[in-house]
């Protein structure tokens, strides 16, 4: 068990390079992988260490919320660290190389819950999805396209989650909720969400319960689930991530002295054990990152209260005026359709393009909550049960709604993400799981990064440490990670940016499968992109780490430089 003592580290302005967080490599399958050929043998069963085989076999069937998002398989990389790398002395994953002054704190780390990895959640949610081979993630071919809404509907059917109550019911009587069908004698019991199931008999922290009212579920994943809540005093909308203690891997705990003034924590006085995710989020102040607000704990969960960002993604009503940001106009904007182009945020003349609408209009307006959702401000019970599932506000949903972005929108979104990654890098923080699912986006295409469960902190003035374990997502993983080599976080993050750029501009992953990614064999995109985008994408997806573009260079790339020089 390794607990990281961080306060001294941060207060000494990151003097030492820390290679203490070396999470287990996780070849996760993003929602983007769904329906795309992903065939990849990542490790032998033996390499999975002491994870029981039953757990391993469940990992490939992971279902994330109402949508299969990530098939997480925590795997050890095959290759050992090079002798010269900062983590060469580290055994796989759980070794901390914290500054020696912190050793005392680390030594008396008290026992934490048994470290289960994200695999654990997969076990809990996998049964309805059938069984896949855990080591060969192989899904049916669909030419690298984004998963269709149809596929998502199927996923919803498979999961006992609240079905989306999507208008227009008039055109689709078959979509009427059962309770409204005249032929239905008695309505079936309302399906319950992941959070509803988990919390309906759970006694919430009293201070939390009196401060917030839980509303709809925003998502669920490897560590727990995320629920929207409202602060009772002013109805401020917040996102609360319930992180299951038992699912926090041993390396993702931080021992910290600076949480003494957090009333939601019930640990005795002295240093507190905090999930790395909460620790990192609290130390970041950036417009492109959701703001940390509070932390509570009980015997089962940490409740990470943070800024709620984003709009439930849907195709805007073509005849309704779109929102315009009157306070801070977007540098670029989008014409959703010719009908509303004048009301949607403006772009430079001649740049307007129409976004490609999604294939399934019936699923497009999936704005939840349902009519039954208005949340009473009650302290007891503090939440409606079962909670409704609300459509996600992340970039994955946004892209899925539009298939792909026009160049101006892609540039606006991508530039923001680059800026966030750059700013975090300056602070010595790498997110390590940059992907569309981890970017909340609002109706004005402003993005904020979420989910710092895989983040690492290092000294930005030192050469970045090498890591052996990877907790990110397979389709966004850099070639060196897929090849099982020790990797540095900043260049591997640039690779993820390249994948994201491809998805933004073409709606497709740039590689057919992991084997292609390992050697940098790009697929021919169905949509032609401009030579500048193509150049930037290739520079990010350079297999040779030494030749790969850096985040600073991305900011100066001709395609983006105009954005950053304004
Ligand atoms: N602050 C937020 N504002 C808006 N939506 C959010 C916020 N935090 C999380 N969500 C929604 O909840 C989903 C799950 O959140 P998150 O990725 O943090 O959970 P997770 O359990 O770590 O998932 P995973 O295991 O896939 O990483 C997100 O994809 C997003 O749609």
XYZ file of C-alpha atoms and ligand atoms in Angstrom:
597
model
C 0.000 0.000 0.000
C 1.415 3.354 -0.933
C -0.097 6.578 0.195
C 1.219 9.765 -1.248
C 1.843 12.711 1.019
C 1.364 15.701 -1.184
C 1.107 18.932 0.725
C 4.770 19.358 1.358
C 5.378 18.515 -2.227
C 3.105 21.218 -3.523
C 4.244 23.779 -0.997
C 7.855 23.282 -1.958
C 6.877 24.322 -5.462
C 7.277 20.936 -6.979
C 10.996 20.772 -6.433
C 11.334 17.062 -6.968
C 10.101 15.042 -9.859
C 7.551 12.624 -8.600
C 6.981 9.393 -10.336
C 4.836 8.144 -7.556
C 1.691 7.551 -9.419
C 2.056 4.701 -11.758
C -1.466 3.468 -12.204
C -2.210 0.092 -13.582
C -2.390 0.216 -17.333
C -5.944 0.158 -18.384
C -6.796 -0.532 -21.936
C -10.207 0.922 -21.796
C -12.551 0.969 -24.638
C -14.088 4.338 -25.140
C -17.605 4.750 -26.323
C -15.927 5.530 -29.585
C -14.683 2.033 -29.805
C -18.152 0.666 -29.779
C -18.971 -0.789 -33.136
C -15.449 -0.441 -34.359
C -12.932 -3.182 -34.823
C -10.709 -3.159 -31.810
C -8.665 -6.255 -31.667
C -5.796 -6.181 -29.353
C -3.986 -8.651 -27.242
C -2.605 -6.535 -24.474
C -1.282 -8.963 -21.943
C -1.352 -12.513 -20.922
C -3.637 -13.551 -18.131
C -0.646 -14.184 -15.956
C 0.402 -10.591 -16.372
C -2.733 -9.494 -14.642
C -1.215 -10.416 -11.353
C -3.521 -11.313 -8.561
C -6.760 -10.212 -10.114
C -9.097 -13.180 -10.062
C -9.914 -14.598 -13.487
C -13.583 -13.922 -12.988
C -12.829 -10.266 -12.599
C -10.612 -10.214 -15.641
C -13.244 -11.722 -17.805
C -15.774 -9.144 -16.767
C -13.699 -6.170 -17.665
C -14.428 -6.218 -21.337
C -18.139 -5.931 -20.773
C -18.077 -2.766 -18.783
C -21.099 -0.580 -19.182
C -20.859 3.047 -18.302
C -24.122 4.606 -17.311
C -26.739 4.302 -19.958
C -24.087 3.992 -22.622
C -21.338 1.463 -22.905
C -18.426 3.810 -22.571
C -15.371 2.138 -21.357
C -14.329 -1.428 -21.288
C -11.631 -1.093 -18.717
C -9.047 -3.760 -18.291
C -6.291 -2.939 -15.879
C -3.263 -4.614 -17.275
C 0.394 -4.495 -16.593
C 2.608 -3.379 -19.344
C 4.872 -6.019 -20.631
C 8.162 -4.183 -20.819
C 10.138 -3.279 -17.744
C 11.329 0.246 -17.237
C 14.636 1.132 -18.727
C 17.385 1.263 -16.132
C 17.816 4.958 -16.709
C 14.213 5.898 -16.352
C 13.087 7.517 -13.128
C 10.790 4.633 -12.404
C 13.296 1.912 -13.048
C 13.327 0.947 -9.408
C 9.611 0.826 -9.271
C 7.859 -2.428 -9.343
C 4.809 -2.300 -11.498
C 2.397 0.298 -10.465
C 2.403 0.702 -6.765
C 5.735 2.270 -6.081
C 5.992 5.827 -4.935
C 9.096 7.872 -5.441
C 8.103 10.788 -3.282
C 10.626 13.230 -1.867
C 12.462 11.661 1.008
C 11.219 14.313 3.417
C 7.806 12.850 3.008
C 8.776 9.313 3.780
C 7.593 9.506 7.359
C 4.133 10.470 6.335
C 4.005 7.734 3.819
C 5.303 5.132 6.215
C 2.504 5.499 8.706
C -0.199 5.459 6.128
C -3.074 3.703 7.709
C -4.836 0.820 6.183
C -7.116 1.775 3.364
C -9.854 -0.350 1.922
C -8.654 -3.305 -0.081
C -7.440 -1.917 -3.359
C -9.756 -2.955 -6.039
C -9.197 -1.498 -9.420
C -11.683 -0.125 -11.869
C -12.165 -3.725 -12.820
C -14.400 -4.002 -9.812
C -17.041 -1.806 -11.269
C -16.985 -3.687 -14.468
C -17.886 -6.755 -12.504
C -20.810 -4.985 -10.968
C -22.262 -3.842 -14.232
C -21.159 -6.300 -16.786
C -23.565 -9.135 -16.583
C -26.214 -7.636 -18.795
C -23.796 -7.100 -21.628
C -22.746 -10.659 -22.144
C -19.202 -11.836 -21.976
C -16.292 -10.809 -24.095
C -12.788 -12.043 -23.976
C -11.093 -9.668 -21.589
C -7.811 -9.616 -23.387
C -8.976 -9.395 -26.935
C -11.294 -6.489 -27.187
C -12.996 -7.303 -30.387
C -16.107 -5.554 -31.479
C -17.935 -5.817 -34.707
C -16.634 -3.777 -37.599
C -18.308 -0.570 -38.581
C -15.595 1.307 -40.404
C -14.418 3.329 -37.516
C -17.597 5.368 -37.312
C -18.941 6.731 -34.112
C -21.499 4.500 -32.497
C -24.950 5.272 -33.675
C -27.785 6.355 -31.480
C -29.377 3.060 -32.345
C -26.541 1.276 -30.644
C -27.008 3.439 -27.622
C -30.701 2.678 -27.473
C -29.826 -0.946 -27.440
C -27.427 -0.337 -24.621
C -30.116 1.436 -22.687
C -32.384 -1.511 -23.192
C -29.781 -3.768 -21.789
C -29.235 -1.710 -18.693
C -31.899 -1.233 -16.079
C -31.710 2.506 -16.408
C -34.418 5.042 -16.906
C -35.209 5.030 -20.610
C -34.892 8.370 -22.296
C -38.239 10.095 -22.443
C -37.771 11.653 -25.795
C -40.233 13.822 -27.548
C -41.900 13.853 -29.942
C -44.261 11.215 -28.645
C -46.946 12.288 -31.101
C -44.999 11.047 -34.084
C -43.845 7.942 -32.273
C -46.700 6.521 -30.216
C -44.654 3.417 -29.609
C -42.301 5.537 -27.546
C -45.007 6.523 -25.100
C -44.072 5.613 -21.580
C -45.868 2.479 -20.557
C -47.938 4.338 -18.003
C -49.532 6.421 -20.743
C -50.457 3.555 -23.022
C -54.146 2.899 -22.838
C -53.623 -0.824 -23.320
C -51.263 -1.204 -20.406
C -53.188 -2.480 -17.383
C -50.572 -1.652 -14.793
C -47.417 0.309 -15.432
C -44.235 -1.677 -14.998
C -42.001 -0.580 -12.152
C -39.876 2.372 -13.137
C -36.307 1.300 -13.892
C -33.828 2.609 -11.443
C -30.527 4.239 -12.254
C -27.115 3.129 -11.057
C -27.117 5.951 -8.533
C -30.698 5.345 -7.538
C -29.909 1.713 -6.843
C -26.792 2.582 -4.915
C -28.265 5.372 -2.837
C -31.850 4.411 -2.194
C -31.002 2.687 1.079
C -27.822 4.577 1.748
C -27.692 7.122 4.540
C -26.007 10.190 3.182
C -23.640 12.322 5.191
C -26.014 14.525 7.230
C -24.244 17.748 6.342
C -24.362 16.892 2.660
C -28.024 15.900 2.893
C -28.940 19.175 4.491
C -26.886 21.235 2.058
C -27.722 19.642 -1.273
C -30.653 17.971 -2.958
C -29.785 15.215 -5.375
C -31.381 15.385 -8.787
C -30.641 13.344 -11.917
C -27.803 11.007 -12.669
C -25.222 12.458 -15.043
C -23.135 9.383 -15.603
C -21.507 6.412 -14.035
C -18.207 4.734 -14.543
C -15.278 2.949 -13.070
C -15.146 4.597 -9.683
C -18.790 5.251 -8.988
C -21.399 7.566 -10.392
C -22.060 11.244 -10.908
C -25.310 12.914 -9.928
C -26.453 16.457 -10.483
C -27.494 18.183 -7.300
C -28.745 21.575 -6.265
C -27.425 23.564 -3.376
C -30.435 24.245 -1.204
C -29.477 27.744 -0.230
C -29.321 29.142 -3.760
C -30.310 26.314 -6.140
C -26.835 26.302 -7.633
C -26.450 23.273 -9.863
C -23.468 21.100 -8.968
C -22.147 17.705 -10.019
C -21.477 15.223 -7.246
C -19.203 12.316 -7.998
C -19.713 9.419 -5.607
C -16.369 7.659 -5.534
C -16.576 4.224 -4.017
C -13.764 3.819 -1.517
C -13.324 0.155 -2.280
C -12.706 0.925 -5.939
C -9.952 3.446 -5.449
C -6.697 1.712 -6.350
C -4.007 1.825 -3.710
C -1.870 4.217 -5.736
C -4.680 6.712 -6.114
C -4.799 7.796 -2.478
C -3.088 10.892 -1.193
C -2.222 11.618 2.388
C -2.661 15.287 2.990
C -2.496 17.702 5.916
C -4.398 20.495 4.257
C -7.945 19.216 4.558
C -8.436 19.968 8.232
C -11.063 22.599 7.514
C -13.276 20.289 5.496
C -16.305 19.523 7.684
C -17.540 16.818 5.335
C -14.547 14.639 6.183
C -14.998 12.392 9.182
C -11.415 11.212 9.603
C -9.692 12.016 12.893
C -7.584 15.125 13.156
C -4.243 15.041 11.426
C -3.421 14.147 7.859
C -6.324 12.872 5.845
C -6.492 10.203 3.200
C -7.970 11.732 0.102
C -8.639 10.288 -3.344
C -6.026 11.638 -5.745
C -8.809 12.891 -8.003
C -10.194 15.227 -5.338
C -6.715 16.326 -4.343
C -5.717 17.251 -7.873
C -8.994 18.958 -8.658
C -8.768 21.136 -5.566
C -5.295 22.287 -6.522
C -6.376 23.488 -9.969
C -7.856 26.882 -10.682
C -8.549 27.162 -14.361
C -11.564 28.135 -16.392
C -11.157 25.019 -18.473
C -11.399 22.674 -15.508
C -14.521 22.116 -13.425
C -14.096 23.807 -10.085
C -13.673 21.817 -6.895
C -16.319 22.808 -4.371
C -16.416 20.384 -1.477
C -15.635 16.898 -0.288
C -17.635 14.627 1.991
C -17.110 11.082 3.059
C -18.909 8.238 4.689
C -18.019 4.618 5.192
C -18.707 3.771 1.559
C -18.160 6.845 -0.578
C -16.309 10.071 -1.025
C -18.656 12.698 -2.450
C -16.708 15.041 -4.665
C -18.814 18.160 -5.178
C -17.788 20.169 -8.213
C -19.000 22.726 -10.658
C -21.620 21.339 -13.002
C -20.816 22.239 -16.557
C -22.415 21.520 -19.870
C -25.727 21.179 -21.576
C -27.539 17.937 -22.200
C -26.672 17.320 -25.803
C -29.382 17.343 -28.344
C -29.915 18.620 -31.826
C -31.123 22.176 -31.378
C -34.553 22.940 -32.660
C -33.817 24.303 -36.088
C -36.602 26.842 -35.772
C -35.729 28.060 -32.332
C -33.243 30.825 -31.819
C -29.992 29.501 -30.532
C -28.327 30.847 -27.462
C -25.837 33.610 -27.940
C -23.132 34.338 -25.484
C -23.590 38.033 -24.962
C -20.995 38.292 -22.225
C -17.992 36.819 -23.932
C -18.525 36.130 -27.580
C -16.942 32.976 -28.813
C -14.012 33.512 -31.116
C -15.574 31.161 -33.557
C -18.985 29.691 -33.691
C -21.215 27.451 -35.609
C -24.099 27.541 -37.937
C -26.227 24.624 -36.846
C -28.327 24.994 -39.917
C -28.926 27.762 -42.414
C -32.159 28.557 -40.587
C -30.502 29.611 -37.373
C -27.084 30.592 -38.530
C -27.655 34.191 -37.746
C -28.581 33.535 -34.144
C -25.988 30.918 -33.332
C -22.650 32.315 -32.252
C -21.039 33.903 -35.237
C -18.044 32.826 -37.210
C -16.021 34.693 -39.728
C -17.829 35.360 -42.991
C -17.395 32.570 -45.439
C -16.526 30.104 -42.748
C -20.013 28.926 -41.987
C -20.601 25.304 -42.488
C -23.478 23.131 -41.579
C -22.891 20.483 -39.013
C -23.806 17.001 -40.037
C -26.916 16.012 -38.138
C -27.213 12.738 -36.378
C -28.854 9.820 -38.052
C -31.595 9.333 -35.548
C -33.823 12.307 -34.943
C -35.987 10.398 -32.499
C -33.090 10.151 -30.093
C -31.800 13.597 -30.705
C -33.870 15.542 -28.242
C -33.098 13.348 -25.325
C -33.242 16.070 -22.772
C -34.000 14.611 -19.410
C -35.182 14.895 -16.703
C -38.580 13.492 -17.268
C -41.715 15.392 -16.391
C -41.674 13.758 -12.989
C -38.322 15.204 -12.092
C -38.874 18.522 -10.381
C -36.998 18.052 -7.192
C -38.596 19.053 -3.950
C -36.301 20.793 -1.508
C -36.755 18.144 1.142
C -34.226 17.105 3.647
C -35.862 13.792 4.276
C -35.715 11.922 2.012
C -32.951 14.027 0.454
C -33.475 12.713 -3.052
C -36.094 11.304 -5.340
C -35.772 7.589 -5.799
C -35.254 6.240 -8.323
C -33.260 9.078 -9.749
C -33.770 9.889 -13.378
C -30.979 9.520 -15.903
C -30.200 12.723 -17.671
C -28.462 12.817 -21.019
C -24.776 13.542 -20.686
C -23.253 16.927 -21.258
C -19.931 15.688 -22.526
C -18.150 16.080 -25.813
C -18.814 12.481 -26.748
C -22.538 13.129 -26.742
C -22.040 16.408 -28.537
C -20.042 14.825 -31.344
C -22.450 11.950 -31.506
C -25.270 14.413 -31.978
C -23.544 16.038 -34.934
C -21.360 13.230 -36.271
C -18.515 15.675 -36.699
C -17.782 19.370 -36.458
C -17.121 21.840 -39.199
C -13.586 23.171 -39.210
C -14.325 26.383 -37.339
C -16.102 24.581 -34.513
C -13.442 21.916 -34.352
C -10.811 24.616 -34.081
C -12.687 26.432 -31.341
C -13.168 23.287 -29.285
C -9.700 21.888 -29.935
C -7.984 25.170 -29.128
C -9.684 25.275 -25.754
C -8.560 21.740 -24.982
C -4.997 22.511 -26.040
C -5.050 25.550 -23.797
C -6.224 23.472 -20.840
C -3.588 20.805 -21.403
C -0.935 23.475 -21.798
C -1.957 25.272 -18.595
C -2.057 22.050 -16.617
C 1.354 21.118 -17.974
C 2.711 24.419 -16.698
C 1.383 23.467 -13.274
C 2.961 20.025 -13.517
C -0.300 18.148 -13.916
C -1.112 15.631 -16.595
C -4.660 14.357 -16.865
C -3.664 11.187 -18.746
C -7.189 10.373 -19.862
C -7.963 13.130 -22.317
C -10.936 12.026 -24.358
C -14.291 13.329 -25.439
C -16.062 11.636 -22.529
C -13.969 13.611 -20.086
C -14.801 17.020 -21.491
C -18.058 18.611 -20.427
C -19.333 21.017 -23.063
C -22.126 23.525 -23.061
C -24.391 24.838 -25.772
C -21.856 27.500 -26.637
C -19.155 24.891 -27.143
C -17.189 25.892 -24.075
C -15.409 22.886 -22.680
C -14.200 21.981 -19.225
C -12.093 19.013 -18.292
C -13.489 16.488 -15.793
C -12.410 13.200 -14.235
C -8.913 13.531 -12.815
C -8.913 9.935 -11.599
C -5.846 9.116 -13.706
C -3.955 12.375 -13.251
C -0.343 12.680 -12.175
C 1.581 15.550 -10.677
C 5.226 16.173 -11.462
C 7.790 18.929 -11.404
C 7.357 20.817 -14.683
C 10.935 22.094 -14.469
C 12.382 18.609 -14.544
C 12.308 16.101 -17.364
C 8.948 14.431 -17.082
C 9.021 11.076 -15.314
C 8.389 7.771 -16.995
C 5.379 5.717 -16.016
C 4.772 2.072 -16.441
C 1.117 1.896 -15.797
C -1.618 3.434 -17.808
C -5.148 4.169 -16.756
C -6.435 5.816 -19.866
C -8.497 4.670 -22.768
C -7.304 2.307 -25.429
C -8.288 4.269 -28.480
C -6.601 7.400 -27.115
C -3.444 5.630 -25.921
C -0.151 6.549 -27.536
C 1.846 4.059 -29.565
C 4.493 3.665 -26.882
C 1.836 2.792 -24.307
C 0.208 0.284 -26.604
C 3.639 -1.208 -27.222
C 4.068 -1.702 -23.492
C 6.936 0.734 -23.102
C 7.482 3.108 -20.196
C 6.036 6.418 -21.246
C 6.101 10.080 -20.357
C 2.764 11.698 -19.709
C 3.087 14.938 -21.737
C 3.929 13.396 -25.124
C 1.396 10.638 -24.656
C -1.190 13.312 -23.947
C -0.287 14.982 -27.247
C -1.099 11.711 -28.977
C -4.526 11.725 -27.309
C -4.990 15.244 -28.638
C -4.256 13.951 -32.136
C -6.918 11.273 -31.760
C -9.349 13.853 -30.466
C -8.602 16.187 -33.360
C -9.402 13.428 -35.807
C -12.685 12.677 -34.059
C -13.664 16.325 -33.944
C -12.977 16.880 -37.629
C -13.975 13.576 -39.172
C -16.106 11.813 -36.564
C -13.705 8.907 -36.772
C -10.815 7.487 -34.844
C -7.631 7.850 -36.870
C -6.630 4.205 -36.460
C -8.449 1.043 -37.383
C -7.162 -0.801 -34.348
C -4.412 -0.878 -31.772
C -1.992 -2.612 -34.119
C -2.353 0.251 -36.572
C -1.898 2.765 -33.771
C 1.299 1.099 -32.596
C 2.943 1.771 -35.952
C 1.100 4.999 -36.682
C -0.807 3.621 -39.668
C -3.558 6.170 -40.157
C -6.825 5.144 -41.748
C -8.012 7.103 -44.721
C -10.700 9.382 -43.315
C -14.066 9.422 -45.022
C -14.119 13.165 -44.688
C -11.376 15.241 -46.248
C -9.704 17.618 -43.871
C -7.663 20.662 -44.761
C -3.898 20.177 -45.261
C -3.254 22.182 -42.085
C -5.409 19.916 -39.955
C -3.873 16.882 -41.586
C -0.401 18.192 -40.813
C -1.230 18.896 -37.177
C -2.906 15.538 -36.706
C 0.077 13.680 -38.121
C 2.432 15.703 -35.960
C 0.476 14.675 -32.849
C 0.280 11.056 -33.965
C 4.008 10.720 -34.625
C 5.136 7.344 -33.310
C 8.625 8.570 -32.503
C 8.197 10.420 -29.219
C 11.292 12.517 -29.856
C 9.823 13.801 -33.115
C 6.267 14.269 -31.806
C 5.037 17.824 -31.590
C 4.800 19.326 -28.085
C 1.818 21.142 -26.634
C 3.653 24.457 -26.891
C 4.325 23.778 -30.561
C 0.677 22.873 -31.116
C -0.269 26.326 -29.871
C 2.024 27.816 -32.499
C 0.873 25.559 -35.306
C -0.475 27.531 -38.288
C -3.930 26.021 -37.895
C -4.231 27.298 -34.315
C -1.809 30.171 -34.063
C -4.426 32.721 -35.108
C -6.600 31.523 -32.268
C -3.895 31.915 -29.675
C -2.567 35.195 -30.960
C -5.862 37.029 -30.642
N -18.629 18.322 -13.394
C -19.412 17.706 -14.303
N -20.294 18.413 -15.031
C -21.085 17.797 -15.939
N -21.088 16.474 -16.183
C -20.234 15.717 -15.491
C -19.352 16.278 -14.518
N -18.619 15.288 -13.986
C -19.009 14.165 -14.600
N -19.990 14.399 -15.498
C -20.668 13.402 -16.353
O -20.559 12.137 -15.726
C -19.824 11.242 -16.559
C -18.967 10.343 -15.694
O -18.015 11.152 -14.994
P -16.542 10.661 -14.740
O -15.870 10.418 -16.053
O -15.882 11.612 -13.823
O -16.831 9.283 -13.990
P -15.914 8.005 -13.907
O -16.588 7.098 -12.938
O -14.520 8.400 -13.575
O -15.977 7.449 -15.361
P -14.824 6.645 -16.096
O -14.619 5.407 -15.326
O -15.378 6.417 -17.469
O -13.628 7.530 -16.137
C -19.052 12.123 -17.523
O -18.759 11.487 -18.742
C -19.985 13.301 -17.709
O -20.944 13.031 -18.694
